[in-house]
Tab-separated table of C-alpha atoms in Angstrom:
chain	number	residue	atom	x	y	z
A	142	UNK	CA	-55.828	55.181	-188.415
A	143	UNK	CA	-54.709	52.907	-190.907
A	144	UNK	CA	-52.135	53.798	-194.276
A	145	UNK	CA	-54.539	54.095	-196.547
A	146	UNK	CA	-57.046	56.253	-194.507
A	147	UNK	CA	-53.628	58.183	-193.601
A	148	UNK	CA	-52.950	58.772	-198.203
A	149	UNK	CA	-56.669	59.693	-198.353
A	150	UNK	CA	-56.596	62.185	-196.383
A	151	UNK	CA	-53.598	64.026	-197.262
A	152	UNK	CA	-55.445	63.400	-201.158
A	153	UNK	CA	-58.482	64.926	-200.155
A	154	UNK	CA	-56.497	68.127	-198.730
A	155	UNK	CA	-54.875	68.747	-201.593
A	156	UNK	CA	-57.948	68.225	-204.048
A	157	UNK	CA	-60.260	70.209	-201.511
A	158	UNK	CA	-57.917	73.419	-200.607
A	159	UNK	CA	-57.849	75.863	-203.561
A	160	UNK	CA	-54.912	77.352	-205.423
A	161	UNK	CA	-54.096	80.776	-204.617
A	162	UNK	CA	-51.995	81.886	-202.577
A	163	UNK	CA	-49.002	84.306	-202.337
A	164	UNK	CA	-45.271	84.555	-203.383
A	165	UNK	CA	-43.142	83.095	-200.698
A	166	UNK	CA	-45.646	82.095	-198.490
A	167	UNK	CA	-47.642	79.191	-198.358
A	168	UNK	CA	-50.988	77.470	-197.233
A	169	UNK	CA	-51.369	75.180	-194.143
A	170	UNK	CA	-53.963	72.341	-194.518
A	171	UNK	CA	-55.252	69.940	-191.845
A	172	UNK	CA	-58.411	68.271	-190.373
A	173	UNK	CA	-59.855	68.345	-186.994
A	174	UNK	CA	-60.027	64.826	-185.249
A	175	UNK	CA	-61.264	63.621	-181.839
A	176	UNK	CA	-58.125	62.582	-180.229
A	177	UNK	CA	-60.533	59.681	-178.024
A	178	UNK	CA	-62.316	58.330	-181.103
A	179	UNK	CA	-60.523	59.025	-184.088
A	180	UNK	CA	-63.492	60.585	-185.847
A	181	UNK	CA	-62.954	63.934	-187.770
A	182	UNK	CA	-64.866	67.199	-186.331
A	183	UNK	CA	-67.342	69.871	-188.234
A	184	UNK	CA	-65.874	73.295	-187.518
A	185	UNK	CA	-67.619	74.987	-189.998
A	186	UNK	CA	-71.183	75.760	-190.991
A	187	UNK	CA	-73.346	72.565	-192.757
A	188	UNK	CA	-74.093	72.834	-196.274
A	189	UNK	CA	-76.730	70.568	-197.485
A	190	UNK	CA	-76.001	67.026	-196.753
A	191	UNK	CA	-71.964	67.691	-197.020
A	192	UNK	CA	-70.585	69.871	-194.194
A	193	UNK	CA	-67.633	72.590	-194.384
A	194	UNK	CA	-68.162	74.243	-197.526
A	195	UNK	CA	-69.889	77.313	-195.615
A	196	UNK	CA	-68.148	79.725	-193.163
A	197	UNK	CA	-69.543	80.441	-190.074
A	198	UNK	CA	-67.620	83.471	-188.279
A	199	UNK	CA	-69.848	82.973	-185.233
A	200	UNK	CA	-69.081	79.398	-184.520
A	201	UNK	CA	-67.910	78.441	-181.515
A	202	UNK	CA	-65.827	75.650	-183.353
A	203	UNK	CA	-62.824	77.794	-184.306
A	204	UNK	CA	-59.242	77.457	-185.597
A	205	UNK	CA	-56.870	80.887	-185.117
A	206	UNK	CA	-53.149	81.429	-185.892
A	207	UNK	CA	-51.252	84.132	-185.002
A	208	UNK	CA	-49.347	85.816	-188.050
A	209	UNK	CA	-47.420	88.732	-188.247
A	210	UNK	CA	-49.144	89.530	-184.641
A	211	UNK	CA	-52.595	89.258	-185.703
A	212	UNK	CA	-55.139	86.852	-185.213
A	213	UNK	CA	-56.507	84.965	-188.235
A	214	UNK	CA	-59.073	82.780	-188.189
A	215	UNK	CA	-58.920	79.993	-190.547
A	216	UNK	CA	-61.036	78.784	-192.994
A	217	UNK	CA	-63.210	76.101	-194.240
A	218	UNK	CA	-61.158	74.273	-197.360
A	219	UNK	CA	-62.618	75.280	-200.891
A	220	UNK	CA	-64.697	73.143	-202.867
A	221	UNK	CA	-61.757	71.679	-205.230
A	222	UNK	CA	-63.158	68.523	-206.749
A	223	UNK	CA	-66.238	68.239	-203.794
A	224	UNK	CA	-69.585	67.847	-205.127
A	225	UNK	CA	-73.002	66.217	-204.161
A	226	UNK	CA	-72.065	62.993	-205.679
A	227	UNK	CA	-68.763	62.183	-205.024
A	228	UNK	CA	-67.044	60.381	-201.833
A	229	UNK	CA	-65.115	62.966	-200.403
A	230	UNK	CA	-65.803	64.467	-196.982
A	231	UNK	CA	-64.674	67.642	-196.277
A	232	UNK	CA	-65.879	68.028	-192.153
A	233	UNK	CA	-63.045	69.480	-190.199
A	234	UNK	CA	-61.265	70.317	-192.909
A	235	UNK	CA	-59.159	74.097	-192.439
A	236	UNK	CA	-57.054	76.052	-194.144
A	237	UNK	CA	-54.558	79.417	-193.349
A	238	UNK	CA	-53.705	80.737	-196.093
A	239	UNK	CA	-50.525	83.315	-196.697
A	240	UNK	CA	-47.892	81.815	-193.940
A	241	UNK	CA	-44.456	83.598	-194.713
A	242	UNK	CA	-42.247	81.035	-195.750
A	243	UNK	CA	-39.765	80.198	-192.612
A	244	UNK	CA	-41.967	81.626	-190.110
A	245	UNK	CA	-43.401	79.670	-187.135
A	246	UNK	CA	-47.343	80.165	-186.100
A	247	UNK	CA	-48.818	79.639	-183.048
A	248	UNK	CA	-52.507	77.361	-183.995
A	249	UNK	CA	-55.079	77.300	-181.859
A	250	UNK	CA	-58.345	75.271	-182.055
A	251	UNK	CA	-61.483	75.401	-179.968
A	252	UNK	CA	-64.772	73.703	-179.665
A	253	UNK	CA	-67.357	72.985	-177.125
A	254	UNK	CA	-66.905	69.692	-175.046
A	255	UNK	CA	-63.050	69.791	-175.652
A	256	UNK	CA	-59.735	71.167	-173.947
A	257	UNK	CA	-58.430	73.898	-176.318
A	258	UNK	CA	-55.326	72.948	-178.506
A	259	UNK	CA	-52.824	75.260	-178.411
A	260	UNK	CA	-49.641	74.674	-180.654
A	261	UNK	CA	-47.002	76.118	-183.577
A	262	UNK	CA	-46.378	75.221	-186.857
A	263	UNK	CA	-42.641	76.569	-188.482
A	264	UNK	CA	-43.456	76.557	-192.213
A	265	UNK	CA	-40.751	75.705	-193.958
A	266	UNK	CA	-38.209	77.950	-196.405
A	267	UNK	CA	-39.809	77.587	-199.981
A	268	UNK	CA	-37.741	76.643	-203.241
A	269	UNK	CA	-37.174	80.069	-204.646
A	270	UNK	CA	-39.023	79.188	-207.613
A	271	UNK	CA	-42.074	77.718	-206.170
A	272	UNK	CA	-44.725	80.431	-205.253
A	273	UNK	CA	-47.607	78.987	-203.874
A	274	UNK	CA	-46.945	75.537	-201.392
A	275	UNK	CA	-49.265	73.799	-199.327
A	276	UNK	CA	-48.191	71.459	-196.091
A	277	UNK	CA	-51.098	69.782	-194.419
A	278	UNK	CA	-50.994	69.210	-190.199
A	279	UNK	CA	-53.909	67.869	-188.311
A	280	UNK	CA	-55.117	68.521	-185.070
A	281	UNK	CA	-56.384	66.267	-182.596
A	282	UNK	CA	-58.667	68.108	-179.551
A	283	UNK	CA	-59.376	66.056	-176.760
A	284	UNK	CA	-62.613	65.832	-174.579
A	285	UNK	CA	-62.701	68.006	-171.303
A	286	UNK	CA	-61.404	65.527	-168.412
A	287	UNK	CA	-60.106	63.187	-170.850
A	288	UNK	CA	-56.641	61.208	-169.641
A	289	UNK	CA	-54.888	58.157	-169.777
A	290	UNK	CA	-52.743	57.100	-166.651
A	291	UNK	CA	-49.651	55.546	-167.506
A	292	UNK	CA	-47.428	52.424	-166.110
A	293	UNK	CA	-44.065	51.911	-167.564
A	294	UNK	CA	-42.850	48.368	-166.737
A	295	UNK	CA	-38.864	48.804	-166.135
A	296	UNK	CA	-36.963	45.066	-166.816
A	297	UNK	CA	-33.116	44.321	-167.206
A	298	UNK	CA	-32.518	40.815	-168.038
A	299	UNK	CA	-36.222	40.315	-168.656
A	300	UNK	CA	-36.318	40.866	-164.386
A	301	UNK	CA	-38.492	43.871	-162.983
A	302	UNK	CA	-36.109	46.644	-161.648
A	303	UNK	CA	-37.291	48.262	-158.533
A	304	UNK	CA	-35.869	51.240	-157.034
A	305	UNK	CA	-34.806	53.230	-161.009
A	306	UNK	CA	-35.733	56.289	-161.882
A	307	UNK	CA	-38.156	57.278	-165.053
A	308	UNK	CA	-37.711	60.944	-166.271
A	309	UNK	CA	-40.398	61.467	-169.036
A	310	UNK	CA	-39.792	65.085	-171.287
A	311	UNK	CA	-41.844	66.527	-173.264
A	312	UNK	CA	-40.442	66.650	-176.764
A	313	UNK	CA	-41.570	68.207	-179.604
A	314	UNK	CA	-40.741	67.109	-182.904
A	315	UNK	CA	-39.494	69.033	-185.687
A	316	UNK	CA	-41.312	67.458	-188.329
A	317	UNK	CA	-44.773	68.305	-186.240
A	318	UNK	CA	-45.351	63.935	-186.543
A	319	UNK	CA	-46.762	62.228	-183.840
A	320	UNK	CA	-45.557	58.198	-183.672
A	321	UNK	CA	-47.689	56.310	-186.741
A	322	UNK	CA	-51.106	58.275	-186.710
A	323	UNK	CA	-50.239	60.435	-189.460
A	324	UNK	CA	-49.415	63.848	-189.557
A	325	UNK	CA	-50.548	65.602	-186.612
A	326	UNK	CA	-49.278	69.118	-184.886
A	327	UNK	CA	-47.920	68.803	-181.741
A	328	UNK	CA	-49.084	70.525	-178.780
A	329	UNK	CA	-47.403	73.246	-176.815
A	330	UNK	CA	-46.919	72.437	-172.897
A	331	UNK	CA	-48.600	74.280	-170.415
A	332	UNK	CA	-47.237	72.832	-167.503
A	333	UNK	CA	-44.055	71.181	-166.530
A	334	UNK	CA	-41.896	69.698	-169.152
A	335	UNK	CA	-40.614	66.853	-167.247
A	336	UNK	CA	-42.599	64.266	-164.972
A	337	UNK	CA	-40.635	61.863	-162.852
A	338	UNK	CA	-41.868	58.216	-161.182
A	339	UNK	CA	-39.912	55.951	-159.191
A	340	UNK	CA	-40.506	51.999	-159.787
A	341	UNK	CA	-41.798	49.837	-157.380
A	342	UNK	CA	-41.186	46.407	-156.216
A	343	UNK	CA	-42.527	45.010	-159.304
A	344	UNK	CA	-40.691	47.747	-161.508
A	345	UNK	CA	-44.055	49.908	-162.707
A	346	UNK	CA	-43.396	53.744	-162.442
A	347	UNK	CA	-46.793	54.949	-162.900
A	348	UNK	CA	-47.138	58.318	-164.083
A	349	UNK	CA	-50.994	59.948	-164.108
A	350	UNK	CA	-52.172	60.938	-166.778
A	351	UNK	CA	-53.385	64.749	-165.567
A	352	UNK	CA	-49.751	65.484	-165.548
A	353	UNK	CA	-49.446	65.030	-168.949
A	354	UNK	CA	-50.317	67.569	-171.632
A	355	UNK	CA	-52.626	65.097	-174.270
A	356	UNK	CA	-51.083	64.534	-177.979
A	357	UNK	CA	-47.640	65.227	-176.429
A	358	UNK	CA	-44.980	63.445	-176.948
A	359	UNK	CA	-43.010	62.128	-174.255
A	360	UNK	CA	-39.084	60.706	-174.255
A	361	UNK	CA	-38.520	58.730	-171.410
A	362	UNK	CA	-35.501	57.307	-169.669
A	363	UNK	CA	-35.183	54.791	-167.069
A	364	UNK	CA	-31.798	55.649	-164.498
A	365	UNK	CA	-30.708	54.383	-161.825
A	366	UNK	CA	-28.814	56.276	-158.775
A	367	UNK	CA	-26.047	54.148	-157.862
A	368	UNK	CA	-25.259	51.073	-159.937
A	369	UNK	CA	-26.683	47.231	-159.859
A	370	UNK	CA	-24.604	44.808	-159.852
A	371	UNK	CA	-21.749	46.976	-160.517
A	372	UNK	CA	-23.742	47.356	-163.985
A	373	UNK	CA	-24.694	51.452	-164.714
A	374	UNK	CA	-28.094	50.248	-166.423
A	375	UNK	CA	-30.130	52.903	-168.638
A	376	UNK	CA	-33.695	52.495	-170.736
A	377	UNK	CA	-35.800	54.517	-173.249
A	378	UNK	CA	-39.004	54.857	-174.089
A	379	UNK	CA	-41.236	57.155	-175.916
A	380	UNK	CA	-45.064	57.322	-175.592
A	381	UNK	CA	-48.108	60.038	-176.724
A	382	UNK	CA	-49.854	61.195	-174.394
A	383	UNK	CA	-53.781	60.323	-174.632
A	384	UNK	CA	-52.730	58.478	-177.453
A	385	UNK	CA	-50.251	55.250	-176.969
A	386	UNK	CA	-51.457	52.320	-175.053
A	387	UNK	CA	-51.235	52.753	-171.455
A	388	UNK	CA	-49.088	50.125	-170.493
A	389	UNK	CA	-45.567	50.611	-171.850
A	390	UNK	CA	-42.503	48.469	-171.570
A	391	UNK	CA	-38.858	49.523	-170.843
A	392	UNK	CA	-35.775	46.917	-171.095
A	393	UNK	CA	-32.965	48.478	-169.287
A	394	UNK	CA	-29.498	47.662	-170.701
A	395	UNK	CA	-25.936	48.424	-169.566
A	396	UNK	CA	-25.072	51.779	-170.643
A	397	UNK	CA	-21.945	53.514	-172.202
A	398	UNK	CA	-21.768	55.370	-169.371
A	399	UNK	CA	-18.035	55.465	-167.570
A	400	UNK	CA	-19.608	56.855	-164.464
A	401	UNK	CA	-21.603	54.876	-161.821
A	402	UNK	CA	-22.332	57.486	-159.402
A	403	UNK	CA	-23.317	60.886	-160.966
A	404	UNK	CA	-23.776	61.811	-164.807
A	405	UNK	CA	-26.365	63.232	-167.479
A	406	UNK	CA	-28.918	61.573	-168.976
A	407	UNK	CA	-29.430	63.818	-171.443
A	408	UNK	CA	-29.249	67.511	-172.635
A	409	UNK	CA	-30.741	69.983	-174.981
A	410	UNK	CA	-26.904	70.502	-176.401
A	411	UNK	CA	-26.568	66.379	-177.450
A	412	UNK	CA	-27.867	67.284	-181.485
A	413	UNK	CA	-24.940	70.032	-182.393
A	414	UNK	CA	-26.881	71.122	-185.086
A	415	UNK	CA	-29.724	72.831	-183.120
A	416	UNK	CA	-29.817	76.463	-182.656
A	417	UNK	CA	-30.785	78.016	-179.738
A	418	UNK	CA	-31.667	81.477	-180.036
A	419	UNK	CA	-30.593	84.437	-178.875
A	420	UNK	CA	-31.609	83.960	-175.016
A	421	UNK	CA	-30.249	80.172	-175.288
A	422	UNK	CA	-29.907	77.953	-172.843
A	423	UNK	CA	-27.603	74.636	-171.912
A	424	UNK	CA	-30.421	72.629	-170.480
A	425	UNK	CA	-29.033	68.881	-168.576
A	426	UNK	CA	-31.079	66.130	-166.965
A	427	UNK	CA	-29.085	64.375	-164.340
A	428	UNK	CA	-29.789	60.590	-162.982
A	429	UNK	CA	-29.981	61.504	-159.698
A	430	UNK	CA	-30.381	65.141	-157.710
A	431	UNK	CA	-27.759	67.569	-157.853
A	432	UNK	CA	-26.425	70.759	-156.358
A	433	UNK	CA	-24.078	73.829	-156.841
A	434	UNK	CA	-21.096	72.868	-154.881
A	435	UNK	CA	-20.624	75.541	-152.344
A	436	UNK	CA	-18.308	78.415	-152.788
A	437	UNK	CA	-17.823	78.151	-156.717
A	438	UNK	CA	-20.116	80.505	-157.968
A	439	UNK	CA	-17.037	82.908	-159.153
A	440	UNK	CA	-15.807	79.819	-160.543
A	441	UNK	CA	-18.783	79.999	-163.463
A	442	UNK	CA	-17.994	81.745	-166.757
A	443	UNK	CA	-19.653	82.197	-170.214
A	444	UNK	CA	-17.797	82.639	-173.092
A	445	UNK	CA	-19.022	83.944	-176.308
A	446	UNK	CA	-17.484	83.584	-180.081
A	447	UNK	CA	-18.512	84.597	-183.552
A	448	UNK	CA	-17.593	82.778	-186.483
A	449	UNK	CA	-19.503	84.556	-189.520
A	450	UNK	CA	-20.418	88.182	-187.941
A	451	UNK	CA	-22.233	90.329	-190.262
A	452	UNK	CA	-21.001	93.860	-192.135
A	453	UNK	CA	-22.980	96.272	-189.736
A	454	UNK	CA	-20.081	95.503	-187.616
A	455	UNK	CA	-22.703	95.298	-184.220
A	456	UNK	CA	-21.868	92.529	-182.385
A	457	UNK	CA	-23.998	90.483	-179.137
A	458	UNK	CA	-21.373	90.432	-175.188
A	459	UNK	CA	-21.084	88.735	-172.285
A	460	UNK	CA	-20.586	90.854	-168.926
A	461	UNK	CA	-16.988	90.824	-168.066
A	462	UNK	CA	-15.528	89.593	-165.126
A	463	UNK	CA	-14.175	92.419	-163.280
A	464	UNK	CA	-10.386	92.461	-161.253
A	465	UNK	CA	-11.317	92.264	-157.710
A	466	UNK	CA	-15.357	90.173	-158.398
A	467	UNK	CA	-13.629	86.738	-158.015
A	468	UNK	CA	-14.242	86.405	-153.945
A	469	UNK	CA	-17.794	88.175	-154.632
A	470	UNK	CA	-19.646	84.847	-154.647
A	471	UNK	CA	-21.793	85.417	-157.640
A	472	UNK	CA	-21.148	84.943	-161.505
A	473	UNK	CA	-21.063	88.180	-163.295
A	474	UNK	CA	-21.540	85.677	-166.817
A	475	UNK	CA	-23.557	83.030	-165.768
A	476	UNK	CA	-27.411	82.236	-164.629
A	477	UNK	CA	-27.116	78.608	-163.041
A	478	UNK	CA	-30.725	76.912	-161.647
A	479	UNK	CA	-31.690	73.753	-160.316
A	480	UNK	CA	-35.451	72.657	-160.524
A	481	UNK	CA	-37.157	71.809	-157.284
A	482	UNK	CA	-36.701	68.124	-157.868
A	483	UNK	CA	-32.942	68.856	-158.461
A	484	UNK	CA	-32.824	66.495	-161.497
A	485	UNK	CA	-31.977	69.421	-163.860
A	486	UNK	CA	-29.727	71.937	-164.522
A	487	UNK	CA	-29.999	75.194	-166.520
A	488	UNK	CA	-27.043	77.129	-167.443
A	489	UNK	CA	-27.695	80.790	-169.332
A	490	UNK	CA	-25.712	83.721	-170.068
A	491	UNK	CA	-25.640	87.350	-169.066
A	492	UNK	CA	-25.860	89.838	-172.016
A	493	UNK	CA	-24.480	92.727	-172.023
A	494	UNK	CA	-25.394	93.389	-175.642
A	495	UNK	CA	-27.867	91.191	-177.252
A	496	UNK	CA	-26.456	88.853	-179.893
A	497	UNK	CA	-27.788	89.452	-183.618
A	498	UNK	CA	-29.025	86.668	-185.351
A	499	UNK	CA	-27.574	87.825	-188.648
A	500	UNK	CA	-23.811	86.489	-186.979
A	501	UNK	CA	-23.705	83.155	-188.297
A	502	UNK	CA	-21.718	80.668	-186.003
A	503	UNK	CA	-22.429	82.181	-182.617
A	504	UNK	CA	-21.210	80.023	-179.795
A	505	UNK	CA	-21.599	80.384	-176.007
A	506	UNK	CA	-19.205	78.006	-174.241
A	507	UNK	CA	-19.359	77.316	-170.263
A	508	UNK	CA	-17.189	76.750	-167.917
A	509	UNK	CA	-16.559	76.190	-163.998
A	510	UNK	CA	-20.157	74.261	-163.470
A	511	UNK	CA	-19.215	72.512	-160.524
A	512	UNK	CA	-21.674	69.976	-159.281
A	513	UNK	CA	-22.415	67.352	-156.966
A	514	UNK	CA	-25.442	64.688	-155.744
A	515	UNK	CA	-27.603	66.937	-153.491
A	516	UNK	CA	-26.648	66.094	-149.980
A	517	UNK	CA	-23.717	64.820	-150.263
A	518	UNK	CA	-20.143	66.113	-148.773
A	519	UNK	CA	-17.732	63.951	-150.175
A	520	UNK	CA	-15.214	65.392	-152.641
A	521	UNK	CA	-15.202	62.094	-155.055
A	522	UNK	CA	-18.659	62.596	-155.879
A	523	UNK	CA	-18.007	66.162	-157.414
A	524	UNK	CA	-18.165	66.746	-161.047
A	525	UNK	CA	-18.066	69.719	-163.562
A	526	UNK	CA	-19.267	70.597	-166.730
A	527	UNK	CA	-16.151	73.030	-168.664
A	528	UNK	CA	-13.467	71.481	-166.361
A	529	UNK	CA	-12.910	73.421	-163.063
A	530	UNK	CA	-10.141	75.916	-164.086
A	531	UNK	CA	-8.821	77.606	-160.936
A	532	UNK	CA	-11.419	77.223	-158.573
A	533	UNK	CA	-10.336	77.769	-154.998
A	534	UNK	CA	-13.092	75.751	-153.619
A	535	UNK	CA	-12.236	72.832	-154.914
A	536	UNK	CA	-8.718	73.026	-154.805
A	537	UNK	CA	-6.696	69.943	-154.032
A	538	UNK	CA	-9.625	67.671	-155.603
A	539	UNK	CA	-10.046	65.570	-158.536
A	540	UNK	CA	-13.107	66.827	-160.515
A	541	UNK	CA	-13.657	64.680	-163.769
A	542	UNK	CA	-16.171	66.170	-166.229
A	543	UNK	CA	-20.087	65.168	-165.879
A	544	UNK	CA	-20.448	62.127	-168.401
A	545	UNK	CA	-23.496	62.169	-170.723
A	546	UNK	CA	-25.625	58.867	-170.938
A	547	UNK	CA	-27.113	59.400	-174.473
A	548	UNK	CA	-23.330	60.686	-175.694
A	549	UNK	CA	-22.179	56.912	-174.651
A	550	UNK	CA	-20.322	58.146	-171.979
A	551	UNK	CA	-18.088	60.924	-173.032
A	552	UNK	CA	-17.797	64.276	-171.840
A	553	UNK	CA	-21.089	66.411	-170.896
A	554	UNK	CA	-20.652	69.292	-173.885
A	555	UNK	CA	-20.040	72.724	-172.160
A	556	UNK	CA	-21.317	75.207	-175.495
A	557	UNK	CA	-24.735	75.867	-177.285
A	558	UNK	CA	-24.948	77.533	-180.899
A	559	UNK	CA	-26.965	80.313	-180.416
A	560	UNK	CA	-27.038	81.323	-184.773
């Protein structure tokens, strides 16, 4: 879709959609588009020669949001400027009208032929003084069995590198954009988040495309599990699903990384801005497999602090660690799992009172995550995320903090914002 197609579209929305509306809330606006083809989709009953000015509650083209825990079906955009004689084409054109400002929506669009879209829009806070916005997101549906395999083409040096590592997540954006198609929703997983390949001989990691949820976006990175060369070497990548060409290319380069043998590639705590919620949780990618090192369970704690509490004087806890639950061989603070491919690790916390979002500057800060490559037995290749405190079972070692790859090599951070 080219730039000016892109400006006449977001034109037509706002001449087509009407003006009411509600004070602070706001209107979503978007089209329907074949994510194959490109072309835009009637969901709404024909009118004459122009289609979408009708509604049609019976279709079985529909687009729902969720909003205050009801369903809502959407609408066809009003006439605004349309008329017989004029150039603009309304197909596929929706609108939801009365979003509360700051609240997120799950969309969903169906239609016969295609996989059903399933996603969420946040709407944005409003300027206190403007009562009635409008934001315009597309949709793109994509035809039943529809997929594109994948072959990332790993180089360092302008060499193929067999033998590394690609770990593609699923990452939605903030802004709900999709690379340079314009403005498109993105859609929720409903499978696994992350899909690993190894390269071959030639350095293609081919990833299929049925593991892939269409008009996703993907971040990849290209690892390795031991160094080359005496070189750590890391690459990145990022691809849409269904929607970027399918061969991709990834130059590997050497990384800020101070560790060769075991570190992150990433986490969900590397932008310190994001909040995480109340049931937040510390979320790390590793370059290689890793495990719990034995015996060190009561060496995992969760810490909580508040900067801003509010006046109702109600505040979110931790369990405690009792005297006497040190030598029990489970964390009383801390939920620690390892996915079945052992490339990631997710740390949460126990509540004993659930913390309110109206405390402003609520931390959760980890400790005594003591990890290793899975396999292994060697006590050089042990690392830790919080430091290891006084942990019996590692007593006498050196543990040096896990070292994060997208960071440039410092310290793994051990603490998520929850509010």
């Amino acid at each position: 879709m080219n730039k000016l197609t892109q400006k006449f579209l977001a034109v037509s929305l706002l001449a087509l959609a009407g003006c009411e509306g509600e004070a602070n809330s706001g209107r979503l606006v978007g089209f329907i588009v074949d994510g194959q083809t490109g072309q835009r989709l009637n969901f709404f009953k024909e009118t004459g020669e122009k289609g979408n000015l009708g509604d049609d509650a019976d279709a079985t083209s529909q687009v729902y949001a969720i909003i205050d825990g009801e369903f809502r079906r959407a609408k066809p955009c009003g006439r605004g400027d349309l008329n017989d004689k004029n150039a603009i084409e309304a197909d596929g054109c929706f609108q939801i009208d009365n979003i509360p400002e700051g609240m997120t929506i799950p969309v969903f669009a169906q239609a016969p032929g295609y996989e059903r879209f399933v996603g969420e829009y946040t709407y944005a806070l409003l300027d206190y003084d403007q009562e009635h916005a409008q934001k315009v997101a597309n949709i793109r549906l994509f035809p039943k069995g529809f997929s594109v395999d994948y072959r990332l083409n790993v180089s360092f040096n302008n060499n193929p590198v067999p033998n590394a590592q690609v770990i593609c997540q699923y990452t939605p954006t903030t802004a709900n954009t999709l690379q340079v198609s314009g403005i498109f929703m993105d859609p929720v997983t409903t499978g696994t988040t992350t899909v690993t390949a190894t390269t071959n001989a030639d350095g293609v990691a081919a990833i299929p495309g049925s593991a892939l949820v269409n008009g996703a976006s993907y971040r990849c990175e290209a690892v390795m599990a031991q160094s080359m060369d005496g070189l750590t070497l890391s690459g990145q990548g990022n691809f849409t699903a269904g929607v970027s060409q399918a061969e991709q290319r990834m130059t590997m380069t050497t990384s800020g990384s101070t560790d060769t043998l075991l570190y992150a590639v990433r986490s969900n705590a590397d932008d310190t801005s994001k909040l995480m919620g109340a049931d937040g949780k510390l979320i790390i990618t590793f370059n290689r497999a890793v495990e719990i090192v034995p015996g060190t369970a009561d060496c995992q704690y969760a810490t909580a602090s508040i900067g801003f509490p509010d006046a109702d004087g109600v505040t979110g806890a931790i369990y405690p660690t009792p005297a006497g639950s040190t030598t029990n061989g489970v964390s009383e603070s801390v939920t620690a799992d390892i996915s079945t491919d052992g490339l990631t690790l997710t740390l949460g916390f126990k509540a004993e009172r659930p913390f309110d979002p109206d405390d402003r500057g609520t931390y959760v800060n980890f400790s005594g995550i003591i990890v290793r490559p899975r396999g292994t037995t060697s006590s050089s290749e042990i690392r830790a995320i919080g430091g290891v405190g006084a942990c019996p079972a590692v007593a006498g070692y050196s543990v040096g903090d896990v070292s994060n790859l997208r960071t440039g090599g410092s310290d793994q951070l051990n603490y998520i914002q929850l509010f």
